[in-house]
CSV table of C-alpha atoms and ligand atoms in Angstrom, one decimal:
chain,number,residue,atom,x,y,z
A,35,UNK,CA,22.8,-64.5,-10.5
A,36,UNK,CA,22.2,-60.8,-11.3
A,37,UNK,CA,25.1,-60.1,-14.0
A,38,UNK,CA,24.0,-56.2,-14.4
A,39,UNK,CA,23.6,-53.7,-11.9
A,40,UNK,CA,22.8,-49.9,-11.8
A,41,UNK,CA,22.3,-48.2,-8.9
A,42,UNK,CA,20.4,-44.8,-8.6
A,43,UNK,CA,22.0,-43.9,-12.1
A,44,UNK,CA,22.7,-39.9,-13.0
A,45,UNK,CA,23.4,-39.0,-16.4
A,46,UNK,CA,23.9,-35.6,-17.5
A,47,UNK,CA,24.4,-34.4,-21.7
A,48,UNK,CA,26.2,-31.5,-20.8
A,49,UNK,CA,24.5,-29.8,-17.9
A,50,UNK,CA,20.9,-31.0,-18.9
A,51,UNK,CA,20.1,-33.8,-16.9
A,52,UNK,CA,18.3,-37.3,-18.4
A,53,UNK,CA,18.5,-39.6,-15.6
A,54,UNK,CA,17.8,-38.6,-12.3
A,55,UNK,CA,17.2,-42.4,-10.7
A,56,UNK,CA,17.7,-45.1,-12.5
A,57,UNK,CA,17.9,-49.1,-10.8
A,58,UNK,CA,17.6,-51.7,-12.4
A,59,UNK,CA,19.0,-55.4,-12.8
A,60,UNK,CA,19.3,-58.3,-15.0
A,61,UNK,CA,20.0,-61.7,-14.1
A,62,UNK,CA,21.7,-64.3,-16.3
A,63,UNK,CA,19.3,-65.5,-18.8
A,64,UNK,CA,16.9,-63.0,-17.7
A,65,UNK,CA,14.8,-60.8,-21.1
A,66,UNK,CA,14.1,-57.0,-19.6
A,67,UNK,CA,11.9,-54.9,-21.4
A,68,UNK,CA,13.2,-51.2,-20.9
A,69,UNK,CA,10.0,-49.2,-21.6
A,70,UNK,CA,8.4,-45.6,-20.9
A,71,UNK,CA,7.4,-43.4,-23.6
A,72,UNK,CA,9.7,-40.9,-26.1
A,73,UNK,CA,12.3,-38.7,-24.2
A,74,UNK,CA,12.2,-41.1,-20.6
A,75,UNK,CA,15.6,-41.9,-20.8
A,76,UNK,CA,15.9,-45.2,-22.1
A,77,UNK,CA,18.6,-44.7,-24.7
A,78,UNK,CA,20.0,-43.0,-22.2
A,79,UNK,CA,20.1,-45.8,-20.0
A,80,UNK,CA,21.5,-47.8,-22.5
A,81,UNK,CA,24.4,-45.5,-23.2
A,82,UNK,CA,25.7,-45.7,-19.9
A,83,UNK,CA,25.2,-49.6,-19.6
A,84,UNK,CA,27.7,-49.1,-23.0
A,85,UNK,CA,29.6,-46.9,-21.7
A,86,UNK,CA,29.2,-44.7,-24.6
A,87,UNK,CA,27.7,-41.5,-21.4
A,88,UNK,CA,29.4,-42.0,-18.0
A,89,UNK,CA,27.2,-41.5,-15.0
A,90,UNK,CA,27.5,-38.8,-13.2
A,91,UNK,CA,26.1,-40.1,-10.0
A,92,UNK,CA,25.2,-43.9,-9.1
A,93,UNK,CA,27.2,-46.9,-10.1
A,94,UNK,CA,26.9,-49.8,-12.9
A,95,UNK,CA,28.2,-53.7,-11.6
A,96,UNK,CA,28.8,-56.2,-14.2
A,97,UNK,CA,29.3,-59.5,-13.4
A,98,UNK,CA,30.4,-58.1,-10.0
A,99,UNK,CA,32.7,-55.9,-11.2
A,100,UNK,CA,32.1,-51.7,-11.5
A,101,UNK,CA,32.0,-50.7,-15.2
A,102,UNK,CA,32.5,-47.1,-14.1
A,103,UNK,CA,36.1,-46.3,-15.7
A,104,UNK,CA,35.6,-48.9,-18.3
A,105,UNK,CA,35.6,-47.2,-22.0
A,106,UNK,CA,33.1,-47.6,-24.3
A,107,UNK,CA,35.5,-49.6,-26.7
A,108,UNK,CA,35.9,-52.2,-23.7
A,109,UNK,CA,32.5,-52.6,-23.2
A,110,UNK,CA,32.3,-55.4,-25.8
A,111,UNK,CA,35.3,-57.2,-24.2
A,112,UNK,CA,33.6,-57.1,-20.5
A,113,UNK,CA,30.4,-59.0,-22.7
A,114,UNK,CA,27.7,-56.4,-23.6
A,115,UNK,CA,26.8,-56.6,-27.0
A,116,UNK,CA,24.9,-53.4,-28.4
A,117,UNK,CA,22.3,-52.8,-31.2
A,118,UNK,CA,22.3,-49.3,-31.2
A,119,UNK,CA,18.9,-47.6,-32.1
A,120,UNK,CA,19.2,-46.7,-36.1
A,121,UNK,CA,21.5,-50.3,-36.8
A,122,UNK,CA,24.6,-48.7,-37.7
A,123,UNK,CA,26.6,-51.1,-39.5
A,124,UNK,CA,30.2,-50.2,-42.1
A,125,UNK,CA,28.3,-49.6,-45.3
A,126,UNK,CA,31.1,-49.3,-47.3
A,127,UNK,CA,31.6,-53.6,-46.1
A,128,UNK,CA,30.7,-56.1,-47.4
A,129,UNK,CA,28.6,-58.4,-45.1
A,130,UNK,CA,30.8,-60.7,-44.2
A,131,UNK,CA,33.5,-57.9,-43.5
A,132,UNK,CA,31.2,-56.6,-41.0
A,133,UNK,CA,30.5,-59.8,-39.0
A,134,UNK,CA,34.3,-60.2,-38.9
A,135,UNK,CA,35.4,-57.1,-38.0
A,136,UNK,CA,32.9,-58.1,-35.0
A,137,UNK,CA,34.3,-61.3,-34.2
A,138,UNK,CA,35.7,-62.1,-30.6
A,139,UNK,CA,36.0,-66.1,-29.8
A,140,UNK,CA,32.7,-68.2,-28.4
A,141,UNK,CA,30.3,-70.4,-29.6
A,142,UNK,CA,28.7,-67.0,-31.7
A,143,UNK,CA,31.0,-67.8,-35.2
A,144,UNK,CA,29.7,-67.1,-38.6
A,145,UNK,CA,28.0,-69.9,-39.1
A,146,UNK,CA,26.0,-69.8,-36.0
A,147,UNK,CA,25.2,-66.0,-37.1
A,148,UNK,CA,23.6,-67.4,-40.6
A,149,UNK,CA,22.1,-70.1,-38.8
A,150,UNK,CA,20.0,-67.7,-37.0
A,151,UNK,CA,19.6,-65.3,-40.2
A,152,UNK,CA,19.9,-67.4,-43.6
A,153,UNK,CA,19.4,-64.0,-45.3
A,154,UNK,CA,22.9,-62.8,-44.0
A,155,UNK,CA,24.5,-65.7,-45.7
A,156,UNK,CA,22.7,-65.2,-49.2
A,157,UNK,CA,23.9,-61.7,-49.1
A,158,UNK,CA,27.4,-62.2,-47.9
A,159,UNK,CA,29.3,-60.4,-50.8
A,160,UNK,CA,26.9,-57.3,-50.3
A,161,UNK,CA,27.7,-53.9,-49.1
A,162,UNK,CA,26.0,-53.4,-45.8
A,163,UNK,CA,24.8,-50.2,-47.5
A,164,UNK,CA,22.6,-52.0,-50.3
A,165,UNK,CA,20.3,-54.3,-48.1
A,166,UNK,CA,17.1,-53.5,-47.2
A,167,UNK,CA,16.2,-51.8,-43.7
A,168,UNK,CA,15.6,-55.4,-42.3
A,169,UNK,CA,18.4,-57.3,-43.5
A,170,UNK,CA,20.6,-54.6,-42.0
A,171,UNK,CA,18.8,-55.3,-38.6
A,172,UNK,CA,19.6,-58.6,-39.1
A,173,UNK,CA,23.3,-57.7,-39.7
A,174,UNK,CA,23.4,-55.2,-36.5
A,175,UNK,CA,21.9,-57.9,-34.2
A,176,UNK,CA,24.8,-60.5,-36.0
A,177,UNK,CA,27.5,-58.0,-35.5
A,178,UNK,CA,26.9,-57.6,-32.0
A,179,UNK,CA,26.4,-61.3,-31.5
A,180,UNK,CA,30.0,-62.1,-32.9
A,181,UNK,CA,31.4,-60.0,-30.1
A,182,UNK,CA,30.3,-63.1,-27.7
A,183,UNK,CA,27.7,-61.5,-25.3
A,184,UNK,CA,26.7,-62.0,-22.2
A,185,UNK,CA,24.1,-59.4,-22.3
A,186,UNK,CA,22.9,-58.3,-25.3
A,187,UNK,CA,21.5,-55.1,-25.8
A,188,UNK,CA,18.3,-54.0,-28.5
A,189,UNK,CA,17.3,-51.0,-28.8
A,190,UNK,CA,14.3,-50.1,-31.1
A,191,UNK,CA,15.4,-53.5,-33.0
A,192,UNK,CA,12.0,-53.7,-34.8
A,193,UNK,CA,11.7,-50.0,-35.8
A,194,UNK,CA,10.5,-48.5,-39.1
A,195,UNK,CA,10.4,-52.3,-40.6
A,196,UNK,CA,7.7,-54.1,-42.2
A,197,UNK,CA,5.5,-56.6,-40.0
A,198,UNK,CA,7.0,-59.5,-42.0
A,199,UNK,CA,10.2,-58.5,-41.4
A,200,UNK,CA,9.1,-57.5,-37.5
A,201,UNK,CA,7.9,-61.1,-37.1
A,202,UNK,CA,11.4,-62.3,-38.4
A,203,UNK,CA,13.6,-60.0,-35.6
A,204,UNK,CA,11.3,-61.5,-32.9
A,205,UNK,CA,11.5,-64.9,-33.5
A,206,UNK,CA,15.4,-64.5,-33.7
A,207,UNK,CA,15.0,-63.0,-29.9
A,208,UNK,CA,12.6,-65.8,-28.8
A,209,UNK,CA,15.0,-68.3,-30.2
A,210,UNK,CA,18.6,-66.7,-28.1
A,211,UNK,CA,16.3,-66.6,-25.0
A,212,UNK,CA,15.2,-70.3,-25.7
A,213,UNK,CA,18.5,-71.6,-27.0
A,214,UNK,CA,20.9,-69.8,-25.5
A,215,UNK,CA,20.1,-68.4,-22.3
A,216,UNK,CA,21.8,-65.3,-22.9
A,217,UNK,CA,20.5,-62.0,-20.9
A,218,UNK,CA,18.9,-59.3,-23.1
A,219,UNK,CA,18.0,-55.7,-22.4
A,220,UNK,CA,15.3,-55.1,-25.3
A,221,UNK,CA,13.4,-51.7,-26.0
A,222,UNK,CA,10.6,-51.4,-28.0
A,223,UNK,CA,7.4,-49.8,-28.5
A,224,UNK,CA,5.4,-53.1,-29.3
A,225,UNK,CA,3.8,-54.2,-25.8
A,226,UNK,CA,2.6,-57.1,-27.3
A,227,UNK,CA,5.6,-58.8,-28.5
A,228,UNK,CA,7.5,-57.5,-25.3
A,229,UNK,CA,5.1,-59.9,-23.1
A,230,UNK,CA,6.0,-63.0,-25.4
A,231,UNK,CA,9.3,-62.6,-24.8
A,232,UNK,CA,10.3,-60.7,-21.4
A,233,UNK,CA,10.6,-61.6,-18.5
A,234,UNK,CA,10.6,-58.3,-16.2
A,235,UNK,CA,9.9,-55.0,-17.3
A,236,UNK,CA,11.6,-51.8,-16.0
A,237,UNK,CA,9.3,-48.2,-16.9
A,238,UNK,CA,11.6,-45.1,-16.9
A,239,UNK,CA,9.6,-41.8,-16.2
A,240,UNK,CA,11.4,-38.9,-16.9
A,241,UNK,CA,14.5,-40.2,-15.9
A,242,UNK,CA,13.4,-42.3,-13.2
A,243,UNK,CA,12.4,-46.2,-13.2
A,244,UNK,CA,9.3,-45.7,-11.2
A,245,UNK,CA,8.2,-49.4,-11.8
A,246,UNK,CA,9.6,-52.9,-12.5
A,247,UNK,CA,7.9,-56.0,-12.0
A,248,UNK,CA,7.4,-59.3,-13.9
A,249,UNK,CA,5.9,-58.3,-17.4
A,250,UNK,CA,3.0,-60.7,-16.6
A,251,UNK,CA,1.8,-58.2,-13.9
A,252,UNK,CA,2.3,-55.1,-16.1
A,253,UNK,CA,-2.0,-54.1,-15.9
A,254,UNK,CA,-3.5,-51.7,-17.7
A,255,UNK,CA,-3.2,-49.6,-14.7
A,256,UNK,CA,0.5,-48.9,-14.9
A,257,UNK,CA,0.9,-49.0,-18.8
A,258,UNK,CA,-2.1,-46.0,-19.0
A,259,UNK,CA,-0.3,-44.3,-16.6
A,260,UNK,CA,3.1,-44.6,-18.0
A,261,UNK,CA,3.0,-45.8,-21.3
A,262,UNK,CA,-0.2,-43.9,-22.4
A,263,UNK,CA,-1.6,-47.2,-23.7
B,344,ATP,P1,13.0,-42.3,-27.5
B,344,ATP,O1,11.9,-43.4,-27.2
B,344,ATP,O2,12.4,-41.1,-28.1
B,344,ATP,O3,14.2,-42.8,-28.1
B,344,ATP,P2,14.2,-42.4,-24.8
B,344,ATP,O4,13.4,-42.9,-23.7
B,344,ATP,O5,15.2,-43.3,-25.4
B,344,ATP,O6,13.3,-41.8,-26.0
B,344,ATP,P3,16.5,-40.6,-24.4
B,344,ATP,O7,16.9,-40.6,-25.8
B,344,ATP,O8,17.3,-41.4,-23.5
B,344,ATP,O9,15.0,-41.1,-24.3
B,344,ATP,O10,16.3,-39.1,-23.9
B,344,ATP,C1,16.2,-38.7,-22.5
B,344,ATP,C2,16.3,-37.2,-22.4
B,344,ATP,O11,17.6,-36.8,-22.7
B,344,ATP,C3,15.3,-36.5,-23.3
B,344,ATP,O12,14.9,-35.3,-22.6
B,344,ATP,C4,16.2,-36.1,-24.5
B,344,ATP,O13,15.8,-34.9,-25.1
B,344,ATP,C5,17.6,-35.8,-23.8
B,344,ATP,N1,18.7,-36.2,-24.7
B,344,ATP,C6,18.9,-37.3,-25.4
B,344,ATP,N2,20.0,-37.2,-26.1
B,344,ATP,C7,20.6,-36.0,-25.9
B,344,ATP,C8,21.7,-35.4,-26.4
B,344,ATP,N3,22.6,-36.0,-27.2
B,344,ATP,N4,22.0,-34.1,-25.9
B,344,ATP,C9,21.1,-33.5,-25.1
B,344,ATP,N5,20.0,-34.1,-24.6
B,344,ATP,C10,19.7,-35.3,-25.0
């Protein structure tokens, strides 16, 4: 069943426009790779799903239901979980504080968070502000998982952090999408790990999504011409 869906999306910051067109779904249990190179609009995109930008033209469905006059602090409650780009956590919190502060009732508790990320148990008493670049990734994907999700939402998860640590946020994905069945939106620049996991990409082009397809048919035709790879 599709849970999200924008149609023919317009976003404006201010009167500069970002998104022209933008359709896309995702079904339940479904992994979409957002992609298309610096400045497309993907963020963008994901700031409406979030409703942190309202569209100026288009609609967003959730579930069935339009998202347009839902505020961005509702968002969680309606079951879209977001890992902004740049994991912003409370770094005055401890930890533990942070996953709390998080928390909305479902299977996602505390101890299913540490079960997916030991590390986040071993630094429970620790101020979000004193863990390492990866640890806090760890801590932003836990935060948003607490809220319950039915989509979850990555953006730039891996970014900036060290292939060990890379291999660590990836594995945590493939493990939702294989034990969980929970849809995920992910962005991110590695092509390679974005075919393990996804199941459907969407390419945004200057505000547009010009394709979308199953990732297993992204050729080198389409990412040359719109991922310059
Ligand atoms: P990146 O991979 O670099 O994060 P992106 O695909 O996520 O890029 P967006 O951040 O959505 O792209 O940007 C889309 C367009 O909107 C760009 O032209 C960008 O300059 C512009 N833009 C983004 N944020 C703002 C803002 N706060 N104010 C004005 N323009 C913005």
């Amino acid at each position: 069943m599709t849970l999200l869906w924008l149609d023919r999306i317009a976003a404006f910051y201010g009167p500069s426009q970002a998104l022209f067109d933008v359709t896309m779904t995702v079904a339940d249990g479904e992994v979409v790779a957002l992609m298309g190179r610096n400045g497309m609009g993907k963020t963008t995109t994901v700031k409406v799903i979030c409703r942190l930008l309202r569209q100026r033209g288009g609609h967003v469905l959730f579930d069935g239901r339009p998202l347009d006059r839902l505020p961005a602090h509702k968002a969680a409650r309606a079951g879209i979980g977001l890992v902004p780009e740049g994991r912003r956590c409370f770094s005055n919190l401890t930890v533990h504080e942070n996953l709390i502060a998080a928390a909305r009732s479902g299977p996602w508790d505390l101890a299913a968070v540490t079960r997916l990320f030991p590390r986040l148990s071993e630094r429970r008493d620790q101020n979000a502000g004193s863990l390492s670049g990866g640890e806090q990734q760890m801590l932003a994907i836990g935060r948003a998982l607490m809220t319950n999700p039915r989509l979850l939402v990555l953006d730039e998860a891996t970014e900036g952090l060290a292939p060990v640590v890379r291999q660590e946020i990836w594995a945590a994905i493939s493990r939702l999408k294989a034990e969980t069945g929970m849809a995920i939106i992910v962005i991110d620049k590695s092509l390679g790990e974005l075919r393990q996991v996804a199941d459907r990409a969407v390419i945004l082009e200057k505000g547009v999504s010009v394709w979308t397809g199953a990732i297993a048919g992204l050729g080198p035709d389409i990412t040359n011409r719109y991922l310059g790879i």
